[in-house]
Short mmCIF file of C-alpha atoms and ligand atoms in Angstrom, two decimals:
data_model
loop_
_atom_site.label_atom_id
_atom_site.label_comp_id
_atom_site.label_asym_id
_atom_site.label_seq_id
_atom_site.Cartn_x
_atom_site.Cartn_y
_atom_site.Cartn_z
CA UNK A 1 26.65 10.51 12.47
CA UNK A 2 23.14 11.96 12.80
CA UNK A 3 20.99 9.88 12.11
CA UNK A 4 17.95 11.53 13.88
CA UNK A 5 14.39 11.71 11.27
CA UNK A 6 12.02 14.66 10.96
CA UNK A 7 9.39 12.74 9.74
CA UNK A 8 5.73 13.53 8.45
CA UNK A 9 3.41 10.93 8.00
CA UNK A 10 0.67 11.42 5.66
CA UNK A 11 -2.45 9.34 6.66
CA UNK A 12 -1.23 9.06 10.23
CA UNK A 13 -5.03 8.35 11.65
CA UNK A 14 -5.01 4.72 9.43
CA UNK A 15 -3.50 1.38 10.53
CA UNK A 16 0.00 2.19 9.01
CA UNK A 17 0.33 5.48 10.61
CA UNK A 18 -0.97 4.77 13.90
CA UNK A 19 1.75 1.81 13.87
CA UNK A 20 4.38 4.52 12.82
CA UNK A 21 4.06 6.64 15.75
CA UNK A 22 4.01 3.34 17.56
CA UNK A 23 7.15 2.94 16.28
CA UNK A 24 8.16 6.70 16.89
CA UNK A 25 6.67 6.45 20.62
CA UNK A 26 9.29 3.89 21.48
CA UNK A 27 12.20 5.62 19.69
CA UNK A 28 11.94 9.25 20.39
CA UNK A 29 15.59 9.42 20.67
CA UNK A 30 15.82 9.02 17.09
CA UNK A 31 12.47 10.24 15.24
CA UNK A 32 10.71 13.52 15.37
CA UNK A 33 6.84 13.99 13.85
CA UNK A 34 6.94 17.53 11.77
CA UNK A 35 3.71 16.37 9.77
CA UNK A 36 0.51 14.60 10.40
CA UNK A 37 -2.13 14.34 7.93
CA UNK A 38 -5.49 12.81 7.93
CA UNK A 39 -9.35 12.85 6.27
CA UNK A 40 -12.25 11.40 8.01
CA UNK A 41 -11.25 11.00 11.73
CA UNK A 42 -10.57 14.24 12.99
CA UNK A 43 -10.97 12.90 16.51
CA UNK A 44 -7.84 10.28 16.17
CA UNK A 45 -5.76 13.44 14.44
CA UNK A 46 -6.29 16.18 17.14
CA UNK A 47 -4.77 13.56 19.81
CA UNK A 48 -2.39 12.47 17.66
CA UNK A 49 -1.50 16.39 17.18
CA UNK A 50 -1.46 16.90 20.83
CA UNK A 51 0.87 14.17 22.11
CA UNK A 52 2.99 14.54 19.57
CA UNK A 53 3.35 18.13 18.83
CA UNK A 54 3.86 18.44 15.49
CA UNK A 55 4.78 21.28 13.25
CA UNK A 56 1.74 21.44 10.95
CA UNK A 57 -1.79 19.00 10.42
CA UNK A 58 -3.38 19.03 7.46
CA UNK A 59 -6.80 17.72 7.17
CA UNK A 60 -7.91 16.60 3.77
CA UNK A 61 -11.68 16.70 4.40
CA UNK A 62 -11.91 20.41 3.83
CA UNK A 63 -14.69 20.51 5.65
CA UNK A 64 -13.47 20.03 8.86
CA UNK A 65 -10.90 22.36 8.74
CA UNK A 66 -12.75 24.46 11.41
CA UNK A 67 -12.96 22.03 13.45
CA UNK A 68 -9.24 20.93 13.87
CA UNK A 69 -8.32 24.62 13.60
CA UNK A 70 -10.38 25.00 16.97
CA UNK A 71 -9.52 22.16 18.64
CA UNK A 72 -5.82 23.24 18.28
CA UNK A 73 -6.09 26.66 18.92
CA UNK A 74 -4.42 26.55 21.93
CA UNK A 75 -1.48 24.69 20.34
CA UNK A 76 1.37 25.94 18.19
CA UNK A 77 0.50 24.07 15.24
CA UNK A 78 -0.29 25.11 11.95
CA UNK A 79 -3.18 23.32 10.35
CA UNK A 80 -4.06 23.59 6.83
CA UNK A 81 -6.73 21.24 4.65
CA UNK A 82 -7.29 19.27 1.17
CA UNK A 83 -4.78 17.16 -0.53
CA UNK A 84 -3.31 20.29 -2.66
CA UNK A 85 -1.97 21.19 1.70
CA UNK A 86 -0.49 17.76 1.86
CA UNK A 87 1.36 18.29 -1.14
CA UNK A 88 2.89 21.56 -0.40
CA UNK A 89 3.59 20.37 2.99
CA UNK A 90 5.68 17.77 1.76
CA UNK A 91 7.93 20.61 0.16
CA UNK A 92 8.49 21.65 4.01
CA UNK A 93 12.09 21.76 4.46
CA UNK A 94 12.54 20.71 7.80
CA UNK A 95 11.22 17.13 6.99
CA UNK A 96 13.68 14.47 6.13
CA UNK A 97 11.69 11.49 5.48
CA UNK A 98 7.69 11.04 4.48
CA UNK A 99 5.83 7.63 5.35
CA UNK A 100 3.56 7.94 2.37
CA UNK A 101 0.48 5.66 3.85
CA UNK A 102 -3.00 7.49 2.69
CA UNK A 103 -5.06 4.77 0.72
CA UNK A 104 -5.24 4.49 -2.83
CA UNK A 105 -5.12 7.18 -5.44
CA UNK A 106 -5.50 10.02 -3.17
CA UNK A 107 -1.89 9.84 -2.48
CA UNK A 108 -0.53 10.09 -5.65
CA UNK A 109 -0.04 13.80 -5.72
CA UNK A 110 1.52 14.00 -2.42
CA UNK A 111 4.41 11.75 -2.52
CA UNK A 112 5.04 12.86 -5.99
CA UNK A 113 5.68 15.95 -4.46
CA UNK A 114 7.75 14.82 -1.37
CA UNK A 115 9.65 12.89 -4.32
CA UNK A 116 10.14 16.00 -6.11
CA UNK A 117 11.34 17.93 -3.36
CA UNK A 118 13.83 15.38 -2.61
CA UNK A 119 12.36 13.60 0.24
CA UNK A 120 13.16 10.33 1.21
CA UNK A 121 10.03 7.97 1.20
CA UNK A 122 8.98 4.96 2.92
CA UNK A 123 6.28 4.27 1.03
CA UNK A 124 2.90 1.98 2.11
CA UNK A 125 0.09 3.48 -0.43
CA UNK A 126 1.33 0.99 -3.15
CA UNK A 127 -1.40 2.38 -5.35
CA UNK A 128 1.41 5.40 -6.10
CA UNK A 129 3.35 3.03 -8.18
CA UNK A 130 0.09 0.96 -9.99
CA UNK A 131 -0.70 4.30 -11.23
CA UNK A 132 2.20 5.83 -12.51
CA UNK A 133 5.36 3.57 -11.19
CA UNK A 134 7.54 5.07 -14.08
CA UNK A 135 6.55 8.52 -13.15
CA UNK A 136 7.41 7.94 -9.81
CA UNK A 137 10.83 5.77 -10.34
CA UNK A 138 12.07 8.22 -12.96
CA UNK A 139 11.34 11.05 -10.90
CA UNK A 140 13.18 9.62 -7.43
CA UNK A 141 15.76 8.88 -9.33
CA UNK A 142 16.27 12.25 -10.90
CA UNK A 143 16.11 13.71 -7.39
CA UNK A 144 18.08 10.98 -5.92
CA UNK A 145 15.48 9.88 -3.88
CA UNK A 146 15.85 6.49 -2.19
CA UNK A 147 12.38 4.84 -2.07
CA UNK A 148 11.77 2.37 1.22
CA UNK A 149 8.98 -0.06 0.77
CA UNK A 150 7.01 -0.86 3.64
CA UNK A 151 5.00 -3.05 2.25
CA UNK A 152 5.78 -6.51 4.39
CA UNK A 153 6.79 -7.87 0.77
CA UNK A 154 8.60 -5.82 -0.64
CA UNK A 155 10.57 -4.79 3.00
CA UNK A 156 11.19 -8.85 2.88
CA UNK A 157 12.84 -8.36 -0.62
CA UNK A 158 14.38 -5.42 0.27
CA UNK A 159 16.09 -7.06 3.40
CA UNK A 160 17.45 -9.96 1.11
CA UNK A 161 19.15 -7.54 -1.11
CA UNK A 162 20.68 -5.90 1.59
CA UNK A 163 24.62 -6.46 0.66
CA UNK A 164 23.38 -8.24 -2.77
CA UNK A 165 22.46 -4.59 -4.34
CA UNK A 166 24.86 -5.61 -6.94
CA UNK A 167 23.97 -8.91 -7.75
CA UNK A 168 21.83 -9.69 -10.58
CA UNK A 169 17.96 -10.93 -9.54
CA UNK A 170 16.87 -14.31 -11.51
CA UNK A 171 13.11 -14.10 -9.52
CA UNK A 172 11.47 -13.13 -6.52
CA UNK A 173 8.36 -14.99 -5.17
CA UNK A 174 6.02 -13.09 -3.07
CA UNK A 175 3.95 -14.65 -0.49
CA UNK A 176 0.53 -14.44 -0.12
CA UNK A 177 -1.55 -15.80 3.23
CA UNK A 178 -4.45 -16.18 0.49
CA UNK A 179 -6.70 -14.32 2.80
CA UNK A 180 -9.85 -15.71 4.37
CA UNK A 181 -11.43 -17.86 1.30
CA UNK A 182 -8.56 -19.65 0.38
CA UNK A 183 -9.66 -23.22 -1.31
CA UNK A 184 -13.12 -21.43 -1.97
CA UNK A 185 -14.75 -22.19 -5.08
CA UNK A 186 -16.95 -19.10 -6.75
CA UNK A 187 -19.93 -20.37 -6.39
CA UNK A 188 -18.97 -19.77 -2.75
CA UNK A 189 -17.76 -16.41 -3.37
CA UNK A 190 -20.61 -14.99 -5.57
CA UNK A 191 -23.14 -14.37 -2.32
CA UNK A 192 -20.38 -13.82 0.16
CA UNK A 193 -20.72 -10.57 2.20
CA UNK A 194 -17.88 -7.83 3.16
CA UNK A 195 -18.25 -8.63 7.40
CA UNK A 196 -16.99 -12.49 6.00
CA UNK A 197 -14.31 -10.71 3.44
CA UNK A 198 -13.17 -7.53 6.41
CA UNK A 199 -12.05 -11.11 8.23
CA UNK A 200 -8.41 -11.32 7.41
CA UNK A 201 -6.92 -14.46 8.98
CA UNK A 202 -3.27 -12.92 9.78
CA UNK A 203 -2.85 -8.96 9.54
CA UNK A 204 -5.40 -6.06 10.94
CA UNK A 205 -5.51 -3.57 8.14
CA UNK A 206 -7.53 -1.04 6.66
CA UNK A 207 -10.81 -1.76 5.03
CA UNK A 208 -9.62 -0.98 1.10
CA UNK A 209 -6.63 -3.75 1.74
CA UNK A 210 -8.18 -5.85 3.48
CA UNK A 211 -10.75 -6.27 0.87
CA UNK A 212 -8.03 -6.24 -1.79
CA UNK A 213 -6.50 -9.37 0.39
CA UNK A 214 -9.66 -11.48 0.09
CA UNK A 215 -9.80 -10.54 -3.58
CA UNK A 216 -6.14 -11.39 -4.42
CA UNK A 217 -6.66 -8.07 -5.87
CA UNK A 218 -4.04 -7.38 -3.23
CA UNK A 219 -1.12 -9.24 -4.46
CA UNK A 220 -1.91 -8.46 -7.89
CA UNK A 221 -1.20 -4.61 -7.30
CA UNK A 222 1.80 -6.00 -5.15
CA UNK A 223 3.48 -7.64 -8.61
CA UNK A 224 3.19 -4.05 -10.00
CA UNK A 225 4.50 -2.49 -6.97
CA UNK A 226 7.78 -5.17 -7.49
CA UNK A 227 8.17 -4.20 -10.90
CA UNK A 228 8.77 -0.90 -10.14
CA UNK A 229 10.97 -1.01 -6.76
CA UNK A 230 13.13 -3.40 -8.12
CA UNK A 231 13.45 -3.11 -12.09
CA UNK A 232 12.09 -6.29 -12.75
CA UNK A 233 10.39 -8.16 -16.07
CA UNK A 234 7.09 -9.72 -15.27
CA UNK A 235 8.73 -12.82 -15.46
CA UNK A 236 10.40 -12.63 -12.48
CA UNK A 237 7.90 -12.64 -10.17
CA UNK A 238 5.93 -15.31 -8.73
CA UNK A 239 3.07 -15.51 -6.40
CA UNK A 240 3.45 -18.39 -3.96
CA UNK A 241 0.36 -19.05 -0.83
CA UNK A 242 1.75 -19.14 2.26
CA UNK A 243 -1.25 -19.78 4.67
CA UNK A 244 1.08 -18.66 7.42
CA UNK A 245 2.35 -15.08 6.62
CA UNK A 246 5.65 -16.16 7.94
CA UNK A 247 7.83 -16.38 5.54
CA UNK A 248 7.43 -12.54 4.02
CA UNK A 249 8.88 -13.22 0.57
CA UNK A 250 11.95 -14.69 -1.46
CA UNK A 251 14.63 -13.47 -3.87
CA UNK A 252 15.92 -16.20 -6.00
CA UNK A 253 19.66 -14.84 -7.23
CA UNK A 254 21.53 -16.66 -10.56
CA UNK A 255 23.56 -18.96 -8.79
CA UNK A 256 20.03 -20.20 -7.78
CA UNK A 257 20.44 -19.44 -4.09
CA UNK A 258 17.36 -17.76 -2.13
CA UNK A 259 17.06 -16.06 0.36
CA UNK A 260 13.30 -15.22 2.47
CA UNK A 261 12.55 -13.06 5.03
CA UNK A 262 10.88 -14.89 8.26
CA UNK A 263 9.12 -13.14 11.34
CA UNK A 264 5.66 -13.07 12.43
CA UNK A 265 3.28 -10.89 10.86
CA UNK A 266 3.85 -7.53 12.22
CA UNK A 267 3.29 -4.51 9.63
CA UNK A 268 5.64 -2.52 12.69
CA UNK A 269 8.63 -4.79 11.80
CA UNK A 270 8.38 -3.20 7.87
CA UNK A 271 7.45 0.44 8.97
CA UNK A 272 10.18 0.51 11.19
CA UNK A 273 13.23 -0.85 9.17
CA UNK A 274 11.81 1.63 6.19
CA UNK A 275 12.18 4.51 8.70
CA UNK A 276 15.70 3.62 10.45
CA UNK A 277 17.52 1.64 6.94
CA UNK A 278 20.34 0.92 7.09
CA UNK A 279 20.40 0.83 11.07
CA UNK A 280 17.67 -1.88 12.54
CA UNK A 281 15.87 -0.62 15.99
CA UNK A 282 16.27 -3.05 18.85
CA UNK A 283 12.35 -3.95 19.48
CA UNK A 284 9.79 -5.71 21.33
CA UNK A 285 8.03 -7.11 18.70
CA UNK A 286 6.94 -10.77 19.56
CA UNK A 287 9.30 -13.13 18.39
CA UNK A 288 8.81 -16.51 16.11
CA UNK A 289 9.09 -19.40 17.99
CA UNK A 290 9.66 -22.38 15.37
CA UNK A 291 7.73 -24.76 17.61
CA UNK A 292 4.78 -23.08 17.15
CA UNK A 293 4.85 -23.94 13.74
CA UNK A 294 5.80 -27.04 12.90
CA UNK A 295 4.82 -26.78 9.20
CA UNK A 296 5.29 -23.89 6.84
CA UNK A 297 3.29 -24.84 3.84
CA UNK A 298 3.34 -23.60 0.32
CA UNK A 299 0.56 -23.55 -2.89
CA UNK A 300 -0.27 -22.32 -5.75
CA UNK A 301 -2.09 -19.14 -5.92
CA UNK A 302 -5.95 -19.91 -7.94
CA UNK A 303 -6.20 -17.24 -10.18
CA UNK A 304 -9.07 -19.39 -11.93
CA UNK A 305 -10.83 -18.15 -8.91
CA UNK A 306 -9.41 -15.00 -7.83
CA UNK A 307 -9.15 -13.55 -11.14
CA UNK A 308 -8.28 -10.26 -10.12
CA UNK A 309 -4.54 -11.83 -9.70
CA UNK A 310 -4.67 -12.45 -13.69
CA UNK A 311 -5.84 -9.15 -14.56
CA UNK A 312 -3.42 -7.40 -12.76
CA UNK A 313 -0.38 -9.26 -14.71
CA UNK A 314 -2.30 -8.84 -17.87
CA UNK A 315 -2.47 -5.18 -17.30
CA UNK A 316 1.02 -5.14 -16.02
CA UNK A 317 2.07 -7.21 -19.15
CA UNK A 318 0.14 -4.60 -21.33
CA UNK A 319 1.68 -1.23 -19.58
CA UNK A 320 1.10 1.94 -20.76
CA UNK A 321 -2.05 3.17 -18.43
CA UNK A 322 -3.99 0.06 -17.88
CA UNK A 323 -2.43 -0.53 -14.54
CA UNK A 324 -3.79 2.67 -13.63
CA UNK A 325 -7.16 1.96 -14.78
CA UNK A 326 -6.76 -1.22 -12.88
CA UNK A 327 -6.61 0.88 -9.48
CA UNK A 328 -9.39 2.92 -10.58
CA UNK A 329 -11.69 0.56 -11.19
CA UNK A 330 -10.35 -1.52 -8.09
CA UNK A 331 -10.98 1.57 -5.93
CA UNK A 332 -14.82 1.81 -6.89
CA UNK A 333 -15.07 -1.70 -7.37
CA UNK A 334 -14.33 -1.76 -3.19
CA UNK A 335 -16.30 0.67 -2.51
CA UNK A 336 -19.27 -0.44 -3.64
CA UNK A 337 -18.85 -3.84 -2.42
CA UNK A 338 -18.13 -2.22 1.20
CA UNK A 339 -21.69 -0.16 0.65
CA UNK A 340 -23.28 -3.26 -0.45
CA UNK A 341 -23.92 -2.08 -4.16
CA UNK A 342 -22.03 -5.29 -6.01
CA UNK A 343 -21.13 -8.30 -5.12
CA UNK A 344 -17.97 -9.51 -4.67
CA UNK A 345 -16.99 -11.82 -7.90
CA UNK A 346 -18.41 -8.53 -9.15
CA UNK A 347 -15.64 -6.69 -8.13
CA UNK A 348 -13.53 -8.56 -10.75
CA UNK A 349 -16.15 -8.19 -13.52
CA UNK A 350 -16.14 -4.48 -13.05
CA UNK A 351 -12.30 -4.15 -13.47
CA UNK A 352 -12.62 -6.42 -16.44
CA UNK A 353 -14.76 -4.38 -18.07
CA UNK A 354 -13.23 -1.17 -17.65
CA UNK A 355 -10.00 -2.67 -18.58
CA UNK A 356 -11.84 -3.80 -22.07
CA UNK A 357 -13.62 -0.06 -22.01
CA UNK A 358 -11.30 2.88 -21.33
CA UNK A 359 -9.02 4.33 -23.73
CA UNK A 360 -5.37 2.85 -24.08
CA UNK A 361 -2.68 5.28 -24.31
CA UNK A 362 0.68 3.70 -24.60
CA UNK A 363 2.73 5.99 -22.83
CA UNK A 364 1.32 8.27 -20.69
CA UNK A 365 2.04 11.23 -18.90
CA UNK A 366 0.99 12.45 -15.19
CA UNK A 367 -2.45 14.68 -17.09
CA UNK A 368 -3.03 11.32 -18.90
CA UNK A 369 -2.90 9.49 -15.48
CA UNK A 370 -4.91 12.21 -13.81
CA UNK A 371 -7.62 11.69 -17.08
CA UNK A 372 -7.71 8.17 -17.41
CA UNK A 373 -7.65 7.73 -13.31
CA UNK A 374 -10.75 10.43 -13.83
CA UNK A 375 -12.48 8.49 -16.48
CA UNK A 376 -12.16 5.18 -15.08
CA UNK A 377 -13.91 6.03 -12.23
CA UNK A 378 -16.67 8.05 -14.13
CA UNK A 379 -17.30 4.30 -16.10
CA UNK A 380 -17.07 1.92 -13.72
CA UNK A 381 -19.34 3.97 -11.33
CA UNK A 382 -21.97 4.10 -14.56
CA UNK A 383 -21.32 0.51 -15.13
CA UNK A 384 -22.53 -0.08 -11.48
CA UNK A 385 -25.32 2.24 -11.38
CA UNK A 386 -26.91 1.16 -14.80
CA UNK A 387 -26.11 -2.30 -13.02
CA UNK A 388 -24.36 -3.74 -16.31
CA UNK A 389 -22.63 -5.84 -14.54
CA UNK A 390 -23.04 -9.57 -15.24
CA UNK A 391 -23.95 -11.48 -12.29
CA UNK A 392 -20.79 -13.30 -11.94
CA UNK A 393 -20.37 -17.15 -11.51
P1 NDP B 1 -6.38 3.01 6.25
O1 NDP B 1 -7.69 3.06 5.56
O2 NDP B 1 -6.32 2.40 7.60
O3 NDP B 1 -5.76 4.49 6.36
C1 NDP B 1 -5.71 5.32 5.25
C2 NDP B 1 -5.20 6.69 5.62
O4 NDP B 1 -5.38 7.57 4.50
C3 NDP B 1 -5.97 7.34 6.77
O5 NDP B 1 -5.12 8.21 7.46
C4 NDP B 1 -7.06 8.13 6.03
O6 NDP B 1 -7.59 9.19 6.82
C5 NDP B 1 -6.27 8.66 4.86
N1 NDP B 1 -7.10 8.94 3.69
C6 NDP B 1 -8.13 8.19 3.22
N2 NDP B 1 -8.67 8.78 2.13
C7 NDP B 1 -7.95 9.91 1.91
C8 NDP B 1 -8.04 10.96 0.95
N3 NDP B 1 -8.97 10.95 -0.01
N4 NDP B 1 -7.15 11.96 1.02
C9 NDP B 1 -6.21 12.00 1.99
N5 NDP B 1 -6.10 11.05 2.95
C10 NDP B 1 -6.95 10.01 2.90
O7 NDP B 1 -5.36 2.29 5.26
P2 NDP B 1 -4.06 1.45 5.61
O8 NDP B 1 -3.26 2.16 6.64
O9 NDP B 1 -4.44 0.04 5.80
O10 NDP B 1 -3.28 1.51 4.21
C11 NDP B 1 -2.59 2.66 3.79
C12 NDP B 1 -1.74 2.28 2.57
O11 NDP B 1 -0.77 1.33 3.00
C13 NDP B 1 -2.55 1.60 1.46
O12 NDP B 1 -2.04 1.97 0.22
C14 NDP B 1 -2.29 0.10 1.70
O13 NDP B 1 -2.36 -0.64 0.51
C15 NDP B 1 -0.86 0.14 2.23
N6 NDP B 1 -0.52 -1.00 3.07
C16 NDP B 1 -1.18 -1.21 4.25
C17 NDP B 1 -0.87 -2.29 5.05
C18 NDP B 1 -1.54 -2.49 6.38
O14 NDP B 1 -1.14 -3.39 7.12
N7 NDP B 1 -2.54 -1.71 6.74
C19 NDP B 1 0.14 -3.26 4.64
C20 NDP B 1 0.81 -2.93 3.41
C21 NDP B 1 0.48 -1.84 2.66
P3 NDP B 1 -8.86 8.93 7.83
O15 NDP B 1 -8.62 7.63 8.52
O16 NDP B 1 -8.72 10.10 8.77
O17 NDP B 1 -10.07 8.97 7.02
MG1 MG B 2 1.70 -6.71 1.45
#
């Protein structure tokens, strides 16, 4: 069988696609790069061009097309820009597989399109199925599109299922370190600054995450994200702090046995098995030695703190497009609390408030997603601006 990948990797130049040509450097034998994508760092995506020859770059910053088209001039590589590129690259047909791991909204529209043209997926940017996680599952399915989460997660739950797709789910719990204020109270949190909240206490990951992690805001999009891979009712799935990031999460079948995913915390490990499934790649990924940690410990998550947890199961519970104007407001809310414009309990109060503000539309389509993702963002950047917020406490 040939099992060799033409792969593209859209947002190669951010933590999870530098780790998948990590994983592609050590496994040439079975993975090809046809696509690399990219938007700010147009150093990091020329290299990554030249060592690994790909068919075509795309730079989403449209204004530095010129200067990737230069700097591979001497190259035969085609290079194209903006995220309408990405999503006609995806179309291309000599790829087999798309890691889908650009941040946040902005990669909606290109693994729709990968979906769509019957790609398979391993997707990171989670955000995809906040938004519009019907849109996408109905359309994968339609094209018979297997969807491989990389998300550590969700690549845990996945891993349990493995020979169990049959078997009915009763819950899953998924993990959560509880990032670097665990046990804070928010008074604490109220004047805390983003160098405290970029300081993640077990995984190296972008900024937008990494905030999302110290927020809780995180695992709240990851409940969504569940929903969707695995066809679940809200009910069935738990948060649980894990301090550790060891155990990666737990499916809970209806004889009551569970099964959890162990390993240290290596994003690779996921990226990997979502690229090579249903094969797993001999590695060298450091291995967990038990003595090391005596004590795996387990509590509840405090979503009277980290509210952002409870308003992403209230929009969940709601539907219709209030998960997406969850992300949208999420995605400002970040940024301005990475430029220094809100706080970070603010963060929460912004998301509130748009959740409370924007239009509800029961069941939308992809224009309503692109509108009320459009919208959202118009509001919440007003809200911040005309500083409406309430100082939070
Ligand atoms: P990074 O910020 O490190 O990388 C994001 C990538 O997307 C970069 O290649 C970036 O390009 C590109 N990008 C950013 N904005 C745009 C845009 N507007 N249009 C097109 N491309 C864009 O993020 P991560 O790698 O940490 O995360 C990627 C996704 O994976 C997120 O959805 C995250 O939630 C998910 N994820 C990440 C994990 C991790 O360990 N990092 C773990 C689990 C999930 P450039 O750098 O050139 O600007
Ligand atoms: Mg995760």
């Amino acid at each position: 069988m040939n099992t060799h990948k033409n792969i593209a990797i859209f947002g190669s130049t951010g933590s999870i696609g530098t780790q998948a040509l990590d994983v592609i450097r050590a496994n040439t034998d079975k993975f090809t790069v046809e696509v690399l994508t990219g938007n700010d760092n147009v150093d990091l995506l020329i290299k990554q061009a030249i060592e690994f020859n790909p068919n075509t770059v795309v730079i989403a910053d449209e204004s530095k097309y010129l200067y990737v088209k230069q700097a591979l001039q001497p190259y035969d590589i085609k290079v194209y820009a903006g995220n309408k590129s990405i999503a006609e690259v995806a179309k291309m047909d000599s790829i087999d597989m798309v890691i889908a791991a650009i941040v946040g909204y902005a990669g909606l529209e290109s693994t729709l399109s990968a979906i769509e043209a019957g790609k398979q997926i391993a997707l990171a940017n989670k955000e995809t199925l906040v938004v519009a996680g019907d849109l996408v599952t109905t359309l994968a399915k339609e094209n018979g599109v297997n969807i491989y989460p990389v998300d550590s997660e969700h690549s845990a739950i996945f891993q349990c299922l493995a020979g169990e797709f049959h078997n009915p789910i009763e819950k899953i719990y998924l993990t959560a370190s509880g990032g670097p204020f665990r046990g804070k109270n928010r008074d604490f949190l109220k004047d805390v600054k983003k160098e405290q909240a970029l300081k993640h206490p077990n995984w190296e990951m972008g900024a937008k995450i990494t905030i999302d992690s110290a927020s809780l805001m995180n695992k709240g999009l990851e409940v969504i994200e569940a929903k969707w891979l695995f066809g679940l009712a809200v009910e069935q799935i738990d948060v649980i702090i894990h301090p550790q990031s060891i155990i990666h999460s737990i499916v809970q079948f209806t004889d009551g046995s569970m099964k959890a995913q162990m390993g240290l915390p290596d994003m690779k490990l996921p990226i990997q098995y979502a690229m090579s499934y249903p094969q797993r790649i001999k590695s060298d990924f450091s291995r967990f030695n038990f003595m090391n940690y005596p004590q795996l410990t387990f509590e509840p998550a405090d979503t009277n703190t980290f509210r952002n947890l409870s308003l992403a199961y209230e929009a969940l519970k709601k539907g219709g497009n209030s998960p997406c104007i969850l992300n949208a407001a999420n995605e400002i809310a970040v940024d301005a609390f990475l430029k220094d414009k809100i706080g970070f309990l603010q963060m929460g109060d912004l998301v509130e408030k748009c959740l409370q503000t924007i239009h509800f539309i029961s069941k939308p389509g992809y224009e309503d997603y692109i509108n009320t993702n459009k919208e959202t963002r118009i509001v919440a950047a007003e809200l911040i601006s005309s500083s409406m917020l309430i100082k939070s406490i």
